[in-house]
């Protein structure tokens, strides 16, 4: 009986932090988050879109330390469809990205080659960063954080 009571208390102690964690939202601004940009090239323009994207990828890697992941992937069901997947360290990193002259030049060059360009934000992004992204005129859907965590990957 004592063992069963001990196990019950142990279970409650272990489960309590998990339940509290499930209710926590991440702070908007200092938290890492994900941006997905979906592009669809006009017929005959896919190679040009890839070439322009490759060039800007190198520039973003060199000049934006807050861009933790920056990949350009092909849609397996549509040879004209592509997806940028971007993980930002925080909202300031997104604002820096939006102010990057290399990104501006890329968007000006690639936009005439596309018939679709949309952005989805996932996570605790500051209202200012979301507003700055929407000011670009790009269709944006923001999926705000409800719960979760960001693991600290610093060594």
Tab-separated table of N, CA and C in Angstrom:
chain	number	residue	atom	x	y	z
A	1	UNK	N	0.821	-1.195	0.000
A	1	UNK	CA	0.000	0.000	0.000
A	1	UNK	C	0.866	1.260	0.000
A	2	UNK	N	1.910	1.261	0.802
A	2	UNK	CA	2.810	2.405	0.859
A	2	UNK	C	3.497	2.589	-0.494
A	3	UNK	N	3.867	1.484	-1.132
A	3	UNK	CA	4.522	1.573	-2.439
A	3	UNK	C	3.580	2.185	-3.476
A	4	UNK	N	2.331	1.777	-3.449
A	4	UNK	CA	1.356	2.313	-4.396
A	4	UNK	C	1.165	3.814	-4.162
A	5	UNK	N	1.078	4.225	-2.904
A	5	UNK	CA	0.921	5.636	-2.564
A	5	UNK	C	2.150	6.435	-3.025
A	6	UNK	N	3.330	5.875	-2.817
A	6	UNK	CA	4.576	6.517	-3.250
A	6	UNK	C	4.596	6.688	-4.771
A	7	UNK	N	4.204	5.641	-5.500
A	7	UNK	CA	4.173	5.723	-6.960
A	7	UNK	C	3.166	6.769	-7.441
A	8	UNK	N	2.040	6.869	-6.770
A	8	UNK	CA	1.035	7.859	-7.127
A	8	UNK	C	1.578	9.279	-6.944
A	9	UNK	N	2.232	9.525	-5.825
A	9	UNK	CA	2.815	10.849	-5.565
A	9	UNK	C	3.908	11.154	-6.581
A	10	UNK	N	4.736	10.161	-6.883
A	10	UNK	CA	5.800	10.342	-7.869
A	10	UNK	C	5.211	10.685	-9.237
A	11	UNK	N	4.148	10.003	-9.612
A	11	UNK	CA	3.483	10.286	-10.881
A	11	UNK	C	2.942	11.713	-10.912
A	12	UNK	N	2.320	12.157	-9.840
A	12	UNK	CA	1.806	13.525	-9.777
A	12	UNK	C	2.927	14.553	-9.878
A	13	UNK	N	4.027	14.307	-9.195
A	13	UNK	CA	5.149	15.244	-9.236
A	13	UNK	C	5.761	15.328	-10.624
A	14	UNK	N	5.822	14.209	-11.315
A	14	UNK	CA	6.397	14.203	-12.660
A	14	UNK	C	5.445	14.812	-13.684
A	15	UNK	N	4.163	14.595	-13.511
A	15	UNK	CA	3.190	15.068	-14.494
A	15	UNK	C	2.863	16.546	-14.322
A	16	UNK	N	2.989	17.079	-13.128
A	16	UNK	CA	2.635	18.482	-12.895
A	16	UNK	C	3.427	19.443	-13.772
A	17	UNK	N	4.759	19.313	-13.859
A	17	UNK	CA	5.482	20.238	-14.746
A	17	UNK	C	5.087	20.074	-16.209
A	18	UNK	N	4.754	18.868	-16.628
A	18	UNK	CA	4.350	18.657	-18.012
A	18	UNK	C	3.039	19.361	-18.304
A	19	UNK	N	2.109	19.291	-17.377
A	19	UNK	CA	0.826	19.947	-17.577
A	19	UNK	C	1.001	21.461	-17.614
A	20	UNK	N	1.847	21.993	-16.740
A	20	UNK	CA	2.082	23.435	-16.744
A	20	UNK	C	2.761	23.851	-18.042
A	21	UNK	N	3.690	23.045	-18.505
A	21	UNK	CA	4.404	23.363	-19.740
A	21	UNK	C	3.445	23.399	-20.922
A	22	UNK	N	2.486	22.523	-20.955
A	22	UNK	CA	1.554	22.455	-22.082
A	22	UNK	C	0.710	23.721	-22.183
A	23	UNK	N	0.599	24.476	-21.103
A	23	UNK	CA	-0.196	25.693	-21.105
A	23	UNK	C	0.637	26.927	-21.443
A	24	UNK	N	1.956	26.801	-21.462
A	24	UNK	CA	2.829	27.952	-21.667
A	24	UNK	C	2.935	28.317	-23.140
A	25	UNK	N	2.843	29.607	-23.421
A	25	UNK	CA	3.145	30.091	-24.762
A	25	UNK	C	4.547	30.674	-24.738
A	26	UNK	N	5.176	30.688	-25.888
A	26	UNK	CA	6.513	31.260	-25.995
A	26	UNK	C	6.403	32.777	-26.063
A	27	UNK	N	7.391	33.494	-25.540
A	27	UNK	CA	7.343	34.956	-25.644
A	27	UNK	C	7.554	35.406	-27.085
A	28	UNK	N	6.716	36.315	-27.555
A	28	UNK	CA	6.831	36.818	-28.927
A	28	UNK	C	8.021	37.759	-29.028
A	29	UNK	N	8.897	37.467	-29.946
A	29	UNK	CA	10.057	38.323	-30.165
A	29	UNK	C	11.367	37.605	-29.976
A	30	UNK	N	11.683	37.169	-28.732
A	30	UNK	CA	12.992	36.544	-28.522
A	30	UNK	C	13.046	35.061	-28.886
A	31	UNK	N	11.927	34.476	-29.253
A	31	UNK	CA	11.884	33.038	-29.530
A	31	UNK	C	12.186	32.735	-30.994
A	32	UNK	N	12.772	31.568	-31.230
A	32	UNK	CA	12.987	31.090	-32.599
A	32	UNK	C	11.636	30.733	-33.224
A	33	UNK	N	11.559	30.834	-34.551
A	33	UNK	CA	10.319	30.500	-35.245
A	33	UNK	C	10.624	30.093	-36.677
A	34	UNK	N	9.585	29.613	-37.362
A	34	UNK	CA	9.721	29.092	-38.723
A	34	UNK	C	8.937	29.969	-39.697
A	35	UNK	N	9.538	30.194	-40.855
A	35	UNK	CA	8.870	30.864	-41.968
A	35	UNK	C	8.904	29.912	-43.153
A	36	UNK	N	7.750	29.741	-43.788
A	36	UNK	CA	7.640	28.942	-45.013
A	36	UNK	C	7.184	29.883	-46.122
A	37	UNK	N	7.963	29.967	-47.189
A	37	UNK	CA	7.585	30.768	-48.358
A	37	UNK	C	7.344	29.812	-49.518
A	38	UNK	N	6.161	29.870	-50.088
A	38	UNK	CA	5.801	28.992	-51.205
A	38	UNK	C	5.847	29.793	-52.504
A	39	UNK	N	6.595	29.259	-53.476
A	39	UNK	CA	6.760	29.911	-54.770
A	39	UNK	C	6.295	28.962	-55.859
A	40	UNK	N	5.732	29.525	-56.910
A	40	UNK	CA	5.367	28.736	-58.078
A	40	UNK	C	5.844	29.486	-59.309
A	41	UNK	N	6.767	28.867	-60.042
A	41	UNK	CA	7.362	29.504	-61.217
A	41	UNK	C	6.402	29.470	-62.402
A	42	UNK	N	6.538	30.459	-63.238
A	42	UNK	CA	5.825	30.449	-64.515
A	42	UNK	C	6.433	29.368	-65.408
A	43	UNK	N	5.669	28.825	-66.345
A	43	UNK	CA	6.227	27.804	-67.247
A	43	UNK	C	7.508	28.308	-67.921
A	44	UNK	N	8.527	27.463	-67.917
A	44	UNK	CA	9.811	27.795	-68.526
A	44	UNK	C	10.744	28.610	-67.651
A	45	UNK	N	10.329	28.951	-66.425
A	45	UNK	CA	11.145	29.814	-65.565
A	45	UNK	C	11.735	29.107	-64.345
A	46	UNK	N	11.475	27.824	-64.178
A	46	UNK	CA	11.940	27.121	-62.978
A	46	UNK	C	13.459	27.199	-62.814
A	47	UNK	N	14.208	26.983	-63.887
A	47	UNK	CA	15.673	27.027	-63.786
A	47	UNK	C	16.159	28.412	-63.377
A	48	UNK	N	15.532	29.445	-63.887
A	48	UNK	CA	15.911	30.809	-63.504
A	48	UNK	C	15.586	31.084	-62.038
A	49	UNK	N	14.444	30.586	-61.572
A	49	UNK	CA	14.071	30.751	-60.168
A	49	UNK	C	15.099	30.057	-59.276
A	50	UNK	N	15.504	28.847	-59.646
A	50	UNK	CA	16.503	28.116	-58.859
A	50	UNK	C	17.836	28.864	-58.864
A	51	UNK	N	18.257	29.377	-60.005
A	51	UNK	CA	19.539	30.095	-60.087
A	51	UNK	C	19.527	31.349	-59.210
A	52	UNK	N	18.464	32.126	-59.281
A	52	UNK	CA	18.359	33.320	-58.446
A	52	UNK	C	18.319	32.954	-56.965
A	53	UNK	N	17.604	31.879	-56.646
A	53	UNK	CA	17.482	31.440	-55.259
A	53	UNK	C	18.816	30.952	-54.716
A	54	UNK	N	19.584	30.272	-55.540
A	54	UNK	CA	20.907	29.805	-55.129
A	54	UNK	C	21.821	30.982	-54.792
A	55	UNK	N	21.779	32.004	-55.621
A	55	UNK	CA	22.632	33.175	-55.397
A	55	UNK	C	22.268	33.896	-54.103
A	56	UNK	N	20.976	34.083	-53.846
A	56	UNK	CA	20.586	34.791	-52.627
A	56	UNK	C	20.836	33.929	-51.395
A	57	UNK	N	20.733	32.618	-51.527
A	57	UNK	CA	21.003	31.722	-50.402
A	57	UNK	C	22.428	31.928	-49.886
A	58	UNK	N	23.384	32.015	-50.793
A	58	UNK	CA	24.781	32.223	-50.396
A	58	UNK	C	24.959	33.564	-49.689
A	59	UNK	N	24.271	34.588	-50.166
A	59	UNK	CA	24.395	35.912	-49.557
A	59	UNK	C	23.747	35.958	-48.183
A	60	UNK	N	22.609	35.295	-48.033
A	60	UNK	CA	21.946	35.243	-46.728
A	60	UNK	C	22.824	34.489	-45.734
A	61	UNK	N	23.402	33.377	-46.161
A	61	UNK	CA	24.272	32.615	-45.261
A	61	UNK	C	25.446	33.473	-44.782
A	62	UNK	N	26.021	34.249	-45.672
A	62	UNK	CA	27.189	35.062	-45.326
A	62	UNK	C	26.836	36.269	-44.459
A	63	UNK	N	25.638	36.806	-44.602
A	63	UNK	CA	25.333	38.073	-43.952
A	63	UNK	C	24.273	38.078	-42.875
A	64	UNK	N	23.664	36.919	-42.591
A	64	UNK	CA	22.577	36.893	-41.610
A	64	UNK	C	22.790	35.780	-40.586
A	65	UNK	N	23.538	36.057	-39.523
A	65	UNK	CA	23.785	35.014	-38.523
A	65	UNK	C	22.528	34.564	-37.775
A	66	UNK	N	21.476	35.370	-37.783
A	66	UNK	CA	20.228	34.996	-37.126
A	66	UNK	C	19.347	34.076	-37.949
A	67	UNK	N	19.769	33.783	-39.181
A	67	UNK	CA	19.064	32.811	-40.031
A	67	UNK	C	19.691	31.458	-39.722
A	68	UNK	N	18.989	30.652	-38.944
A	68	UNK	CA	19.549	29.388	-38.464
A	68	UNK	C	19.435	28.265	-39.481
A	69	UNK	N	18.425	28.325	-40.325
A	69	UNK	CA	18.222	27.323	-41.369
A	69	UNK	C	17.614	28.039	-42.562
A	70	UNK	N	18.119	27.748	-43.753
A	70	UNK	CA	17.644	28.430	-44.960
A	70	UNK	C	17.745	27.419	-46.090
A	71	UNK	N	16.633	26.757	-46.421
A	71	UNK	CA	16.657	25.734	-47.469
A	71	UNK	C	15.623	26.054	-48.542
A	72	UNK	N	15.944	25.649	-49.762
A	72	UNK	CA	15.068	25.841	-50.915
A	72	UNK	C	14.776	24.458	-51.467
A	73	UNK	N	13.523	24.046	-51.396
A	73	UNK	CA	13.149	22.676	-51.721
A	73	UNK	C	12.144	22.643	-52.865
A	74	UNK	N	12.209	21.555	-53.635
A	74	UNK	CA	11.314	21.367	-54.779
A	74	UNK	C	10.055	20.621	-54.349
A	75	UNK	N	8.932	21.031	-54.897
A	75	UNK	CA	7.675	20.331	-54.676
A	75	UNK	C	7.730	19.020	-55.470
A	76	UNK	N	7.589	17.871	-54.809
A	76	UNK	CA	7.700	16.604	-55.527
A	76	UNK	C	6.543	16.337	-56.488
A	77	UNK	N	5.459	17.089	-56.342
A	77	UNK	CA	4.280	16.885	-57.187
A	77	UNK	C	4.101	17.947	-58.261
A	78	UNK	N	5.014	18.927	-58.298
A	78	UNK	CA	4.872	20.032	-59.248
A	78	UNK	C	6.261	20.588	-59.555
A	79	UNK	N	6.738	20.381	-60.759
A	79	UNK	CA	8.100	20.797	-61.117
A	79	UNK	C	8.283	22.315	-61.117
A	80	UNK	N	7.202	23.059	-61.011
A	80	UNK	CA	7.293	24.517	-60.964
A	80	UNK	C	7.144	25.066	-59.543
A	81	UNK	N	6.909	24.175	-58.575
A	81	UNK	CA	6.685	24.593	-57.195
A	81	UNK	C	7.928	24.454	-56.335
A	82	UNK	N	8.158	25.454	-55.484
A	82	UNK	CA	9.313	25.464	-54.591
A	82	UNK	C	8.898	26.003	-53.232
A	83	UNK	N	9.695	25.663	-52.215
A	83	UNK	CA	9.426	26.122	-50.853
A	83	UNK	C	10.733	26.557	-50.202
A	84	UNK	N	10.742	27.790	-49.710
A	84	UNK	CA	11.817	28.220	-48.819
A	84	UNK	C	11.395	27.835	-47.405
A	85	UNK	N	12.264	27.160	-46.667
A	85	UNK	CA	12.054	26.899	-45.246
A	85	UNK	C	13.126	27.673	-44.505
A	86	UNK	N	12.695	28.536	-43.603
A	86	UNK	CA	13.621	29.400	-42.883
A	86	UNK	C	13.336	29.314	-41.392
A	87	UNK	N	14.382	29.152	-40.601
A	87	UNK	CA	14.265	29.191	-39.146
A	87	UNK	C	15.069	30.396	-38.670
A	88	UNK	N	14.385	31.265	-37.947
A	88	UNK	CA	14.997	32.491	-37.438
A	88	UNK	C	15.290	32.350	-35.952
A	89	UNK	N	16.381	32.936	-35.540
A	89	UNK	CA	16.750	32.937	-34.124
A	89	UNK	C	15.722	33.701	-33.301
A	90	UNK	N	15.202	34.791	-33.870
A	90	UNK	CA	14.244	35.640	-33.170
A	90	UNK	C	13.621	36.614	-34.178
A	91	UNK	N	12.720	37.445	-33.695
A	91	UNK	CA	12.028	38.387	-34.579
A	91	UNK	C	12.968	39.436	-35.159
A	92	UNK	N	13.982	39.831	-34.395
A	92	UNK	CA	14.966	40.792	-34.922
A	92	UNK	C	15.659	40.234	-36.160
A	93	UNK	N	15.902	38.928	-36.185
A	93	UNK	CA	16.550	38.307	-37.346
A	93	UNK	C	15.662	38.403	-38.587
A	94	UNK	N	14.346	38.305	-38.411
A	94	UNK	CA	13.440	38.473	-39.554
A	94	UNK	C	13.474	39.912	-40.061
A	95	UNK	N	13.460	40.873	-39.157
A	95	UNK	CA	13.517	42.279	-39.569
A	95	UNK	C	14.829	42.547	-40.305
A	96	UNK	N	15.938	42.000	-39.818
A	96	UNK	CA	17.222	42.142	-40.512
A	96	UNK	C	17.130	41.544	-41.916
A	97	UNK	N	16.503	40.377	-42.032
A	97	UNK	CA	16.338	39.726	-43.331
A	97	UNK	C	15.532	40.618	-44.281
A	98	UNK	N	14.454	41.191	-43.776
A	98	UNK	CA	13.611	42.046	-44.610
A	98	UNK	C	14.340	43.310	-45.054
A	99	UNK	N	15.315	43.751	-44.269
A	99	UNK	CA	16.103	44.942	-44.607
A	99	UNK	C	17.344	44.617	-45.431
A	100	UNK	N	17.585	43.351	-45.718
A	100	UNK	CA	18.765	42.926	-46.468
A	100	UNK	C	18.606	43.338	-47.937
A	101	UNK	N	19.531	44.146	-48.432
A	101	UNK	CA	19.467	44.612	-49.826
A	101	UNK	C	19.537	43.450	-50.812
A	102	UNK	N	20.249	42.383	-50.447
A	102	UNK	CA	20.325	41.211	-51.326
A	102	UNK	C	18.961	40.539	-51.459
A	103	UNK	N	18.201	40.499	-50.365
A	103	UNK	CA	16.850	39.932	-50.431
A	103	UNK	C	15.955	40.809	-51.301
A	104	UNK	N	16.045	42.115	-51.129
A	104	UNK	CA	15.235	43.031	-51.939
A	104	UNK	C	15.524	42.834	-53.422
A	105	UNK	N	16.802	42.732	-53.773
A	105	UNK	CA	17.178	42.524	-55.181
A	105	UNK	C	16.655	41.181	-55.688
A	106	UNK	N	16.739	40.143	-54.843
A	106	UNK	CA	16.225	38.819	-55.218
A	106	UNK	C	14.724	38.891	-55.499
A	107	UNK	N	13.981	39.503	-54.591
A	107	UNK	CA	12.528	39.572	-54.756
A	107	UNK	C	12.144	40.350	-56.013
A	108	UNK	N	12.873	41.414	-56.299
A	108	UNK	CA	12.599	42.183	-57.518
A	108	UNK	C	12.890	41.361	-58.770
A	109	UNK	N	13.941	40.537	-58.715
A	109	UNK	CA	14.310	39.730	-59.888
A	109	UNK	C	13.425	38.501	-60.054
A	110	UNK	N	13.056	37.859	-58.944
A	110	UNK	CA	12.330	36.594	-59.043
A	110	UNK	C	10.817	36.793	-59.197
A	111	UNK	N	10.269	37.858	-58.660
A	111	UNK	CA	8.809	38.047	-58.679
A	111	UNK	C	8.190	37.973	-60.070
A	112	UNK	N	8.798	38.574	-61.109
A	112	UNK	CA	8.196	38.463	-62.450
A	112	UNK	C	8.210	37.040	-63.013
A	113	UNK	N	8.972	36.147	-62.382
A	113	UNK	CA	9.071	34.761	-62.850
A	113	UNK	C	8.090	33.840	-62.135
A	114	UNK	N	7.276	34.399	-61.242
A	114	UNK	CA	6.376	33.611	-60.392
A	114	UNK	C	4.921	33.973	-60.647
A	115	UNK	N	4.046	32.971	-60.445
A	115	UNK	CA	2.621	33.279	-60.423
A	115	UNK	C	2.038	33.112	-59.020
A	116	UNK	N	2.830	32.573	-58.081
A	116	UNK	CA	2.416	32.449	-56.682
A	116	UNK	C	3.624	32.717	-55.794
A	117	UNK	N	3.409	33.532	-54.761
A	117	UNK	CA	4.417	33.737	-53.721
A	117	UNK	C	3.666	34.060	-52.443
A	118	UNK	N	3.660	33.137	-51.488
A	118	UNK	CA	2.968	33.337	-50.221
A	118	UNK	C	3.906	32.980	-49.079
A	119	UNK	N	3.610	33.526	-47.902
A	119	UNK	CA	4.441	33.282	-46.723
A	119	UNK	C	3.558	32.832	-45.570
A	120	UNK	N	4.058	31.837	-44.833
A	120	UNK	CA	3.421	31.375	-43.603
A	120	UNK	C	4.442	31.511	-42.484
A	121	UNK	N	4.027	32.095	-41.379
A	121	UNK	CA	4.866	32.207	-40.183
A	121	UNK	C	4.308	31.281	-39.124
A	122	UNK	N	5.176	30.530	-38.479
A	122	UNK	CA	4.765	29.611	-37.422
A	122	UNK	C	5.540	29.940	-36.159
A	123	UNK	N	4.834	30.371	-35.106
A	123	UNK	CA	5.503	30.586	-33.837
A	123	UNK	C	5.264	31.952	-33.245
A	124	UNK	N	6.073	32.238	-32.225
A	124	UNK	CA	5.940	33.453	-31.430
A	124	UNK	C	6.749	34.580	-32.071
A	125	UNK	N	6.162	35.209	-33.065
A	125	UNK	CA	6.807	36.293	-33.805
A	125	UNK	C	6.262	37.614	-33.267
A	126	UNK	N	7.131	38.595	-33.098
A	126	UNK	CA	6.677	39.882	-32.560
A	126	UNK	C	5.691	40.542	-33.524
A	127	UNK	N	4.723	41.280	-32.986
A	127	UNK	CA	3.770	41.984	-33.853
A	127	UNK	C	4.468	42.921	-34.841
A	128	UNK	N	5.564	43.558	-34.411
A	128	UNK	CA	6.302	44.456	-35.303
A	128	UNK	C	6.874	43.700	-36.495
A	129	UNK	N	7.470	42.537	-36.252
A	129	UNK	CA	8.056	41.754	-37.350
A	129	UNK	C	6.970	41.273	-38.312
A	130	UNK	N	5.831	40.854	-37.781
A	130	UNK	CA	4.719	40.423	-38.643
A	130	UNK	C	4.238	41.604	-39.489
A	131	UNK	N	4.101	42.762	-38.864
A	131	UNK	CA	3.659	43.952	-39.601
A	131	UNK	C	4.661	44.325	-40.688
A	132	UNK	N	5.946	44.260	-40.366
A	132	UNK	CA	6.978	44.592	-41.363
A	132	UNK	C	6.904	43.641	-42.554
A	133	UNK	N	6.666	42.360	-42.286
A	133	UNK	CA	6.552	41.392	-43.378
A	133	UNK	C	5.318	41.690	-44.228
A	134	UNK	N	4.217	42.005	-43.592
A	134	UNK	CA	2.985	42.309	-44.339
A	134	UNK	C	3.130	43.583	-45.168
A	135	UNK	N	3.960	44.516	-44.713
A	135	UNK	CA	4.188	45.753	-45.464
A	135	UNK	C	4.829	45.490	-46.823
A	136	UNK	N	5.439	44.329	-47.008
A	136	UNK	CA	6.055	44.006	-48.301
A	136	UNK	C	5.006	43.740	-49.373
A	137	UNK	N	3.754	43.530	-48.965
A	137	UNK	CA	2.695	43.222	-49.918
A	137	UNK	C	2.550	41.740	-50.202
A	138	UNK	N	3.422	40.938	-49.633
A	138	UNK	CA	3.344	39.486	-49.802
A	138	UNK	C	2.201	38.947	-48.952
A	139	UNK	N	1.361	38.064	-49.492
A	139	UNK	CA	0.328	37.444	-48.659
A	139	UNK	C	0.968	36.642	-47.520
A	140	UNK	N	0.565	36.957	-46.285
A	140	UNK	CA	1.158	36.348	-45.091
A	140	UNK	C	0.055	35.791	-44.209
A	141	UNK	N	0.240	34.553	-43.743
A	141	UNK	CA	-0.611	33.974	-42.708
A	141	UNK	C	0.297	33.674	-41.526
A	142	UNK	N	-0.065	34.204	-40.349
A	142	UNK	CA	0.719	33.959	-39.139
A	142	UNK	C	-0.041	32.987	-38.245
A	143	UNK	N	0.595	31.864	-37.941
A	143	UNK	CA	0.052	30.868	-37.027
A	143	UNK	C	0.723	31.096	-35.678
A	144	UNK	N	0.081	31.845	-34.760
A	144	UNK	CA	0.734	32.162	-33.495
A	144	UNK	C	0.883	30.934	-32.604
A	145	UNK	N	1.900	30.978	-31.787
A	145	UNK	CA	2.207	29.887	-30.873
A	145	UNK	C	1.117	29.736	-29.824
A	146	UNK	N	0.745	28.507	-29.544
A	146	UNK	CA	-0.195	28.201	-28.477
A	146	UNK	C	0.541	27.551	-27.308
A	147	UNK	N	1.458	26.653	-27.635
A	147	UNK	CA	2.266	26.012	-26.606
A	147	UNK	C	3.506	25.424	-27.249
A	148	UNK	N	4.434	24.996	-26.439
A	148	UNK	CA	5.640	24.358	-26.944
A	148	UNK	C	6.884	24.919	-26.307
A	149	UNK	N	8.013	24.581	-26.896
A	149	UNK	CA	9.294	25.027	-26.364
A	149	UNK	C	10.288	25.163	-27.503
A	150	UNK	N	11.356	25.882	-27.229
A	150	UNK	CA	12.494	25.974	-28.129
A	150	UNK	C	13.691	25.469	-27.338
A	151	UNK	N	14.332	24.446	-27.846
A	151	UNK	CA	15.477	23.863	-27.157
A	151	UNK	C	16.694	24.768	-27.314
A	152	UNK	N	17.446	24.934	-26.237
A	152	UNK	CA	18.686	25.705	-26.273
A	152	UNK	C	19.776	24.828	-26.861
A	153	UNK	N	20.302	25.222	-28.011
A	153	UNK	CA	21.315	24.422	-28.698
A	153	UNK	C	22.720	24.985	-28.535
A	154	UNK	N	22.879	25.974	-27.666
A	154	UNK	CA	24.218	26.523	-27.473
A	154	UNK	C	25.102	25.493	-26.779
A	155	UNK	N	26.373	25.417	-27.219
A	155	UNK	CA	27.277	24.414	-26.606
A	155	UNK	C	27.649	24.760	-25.186
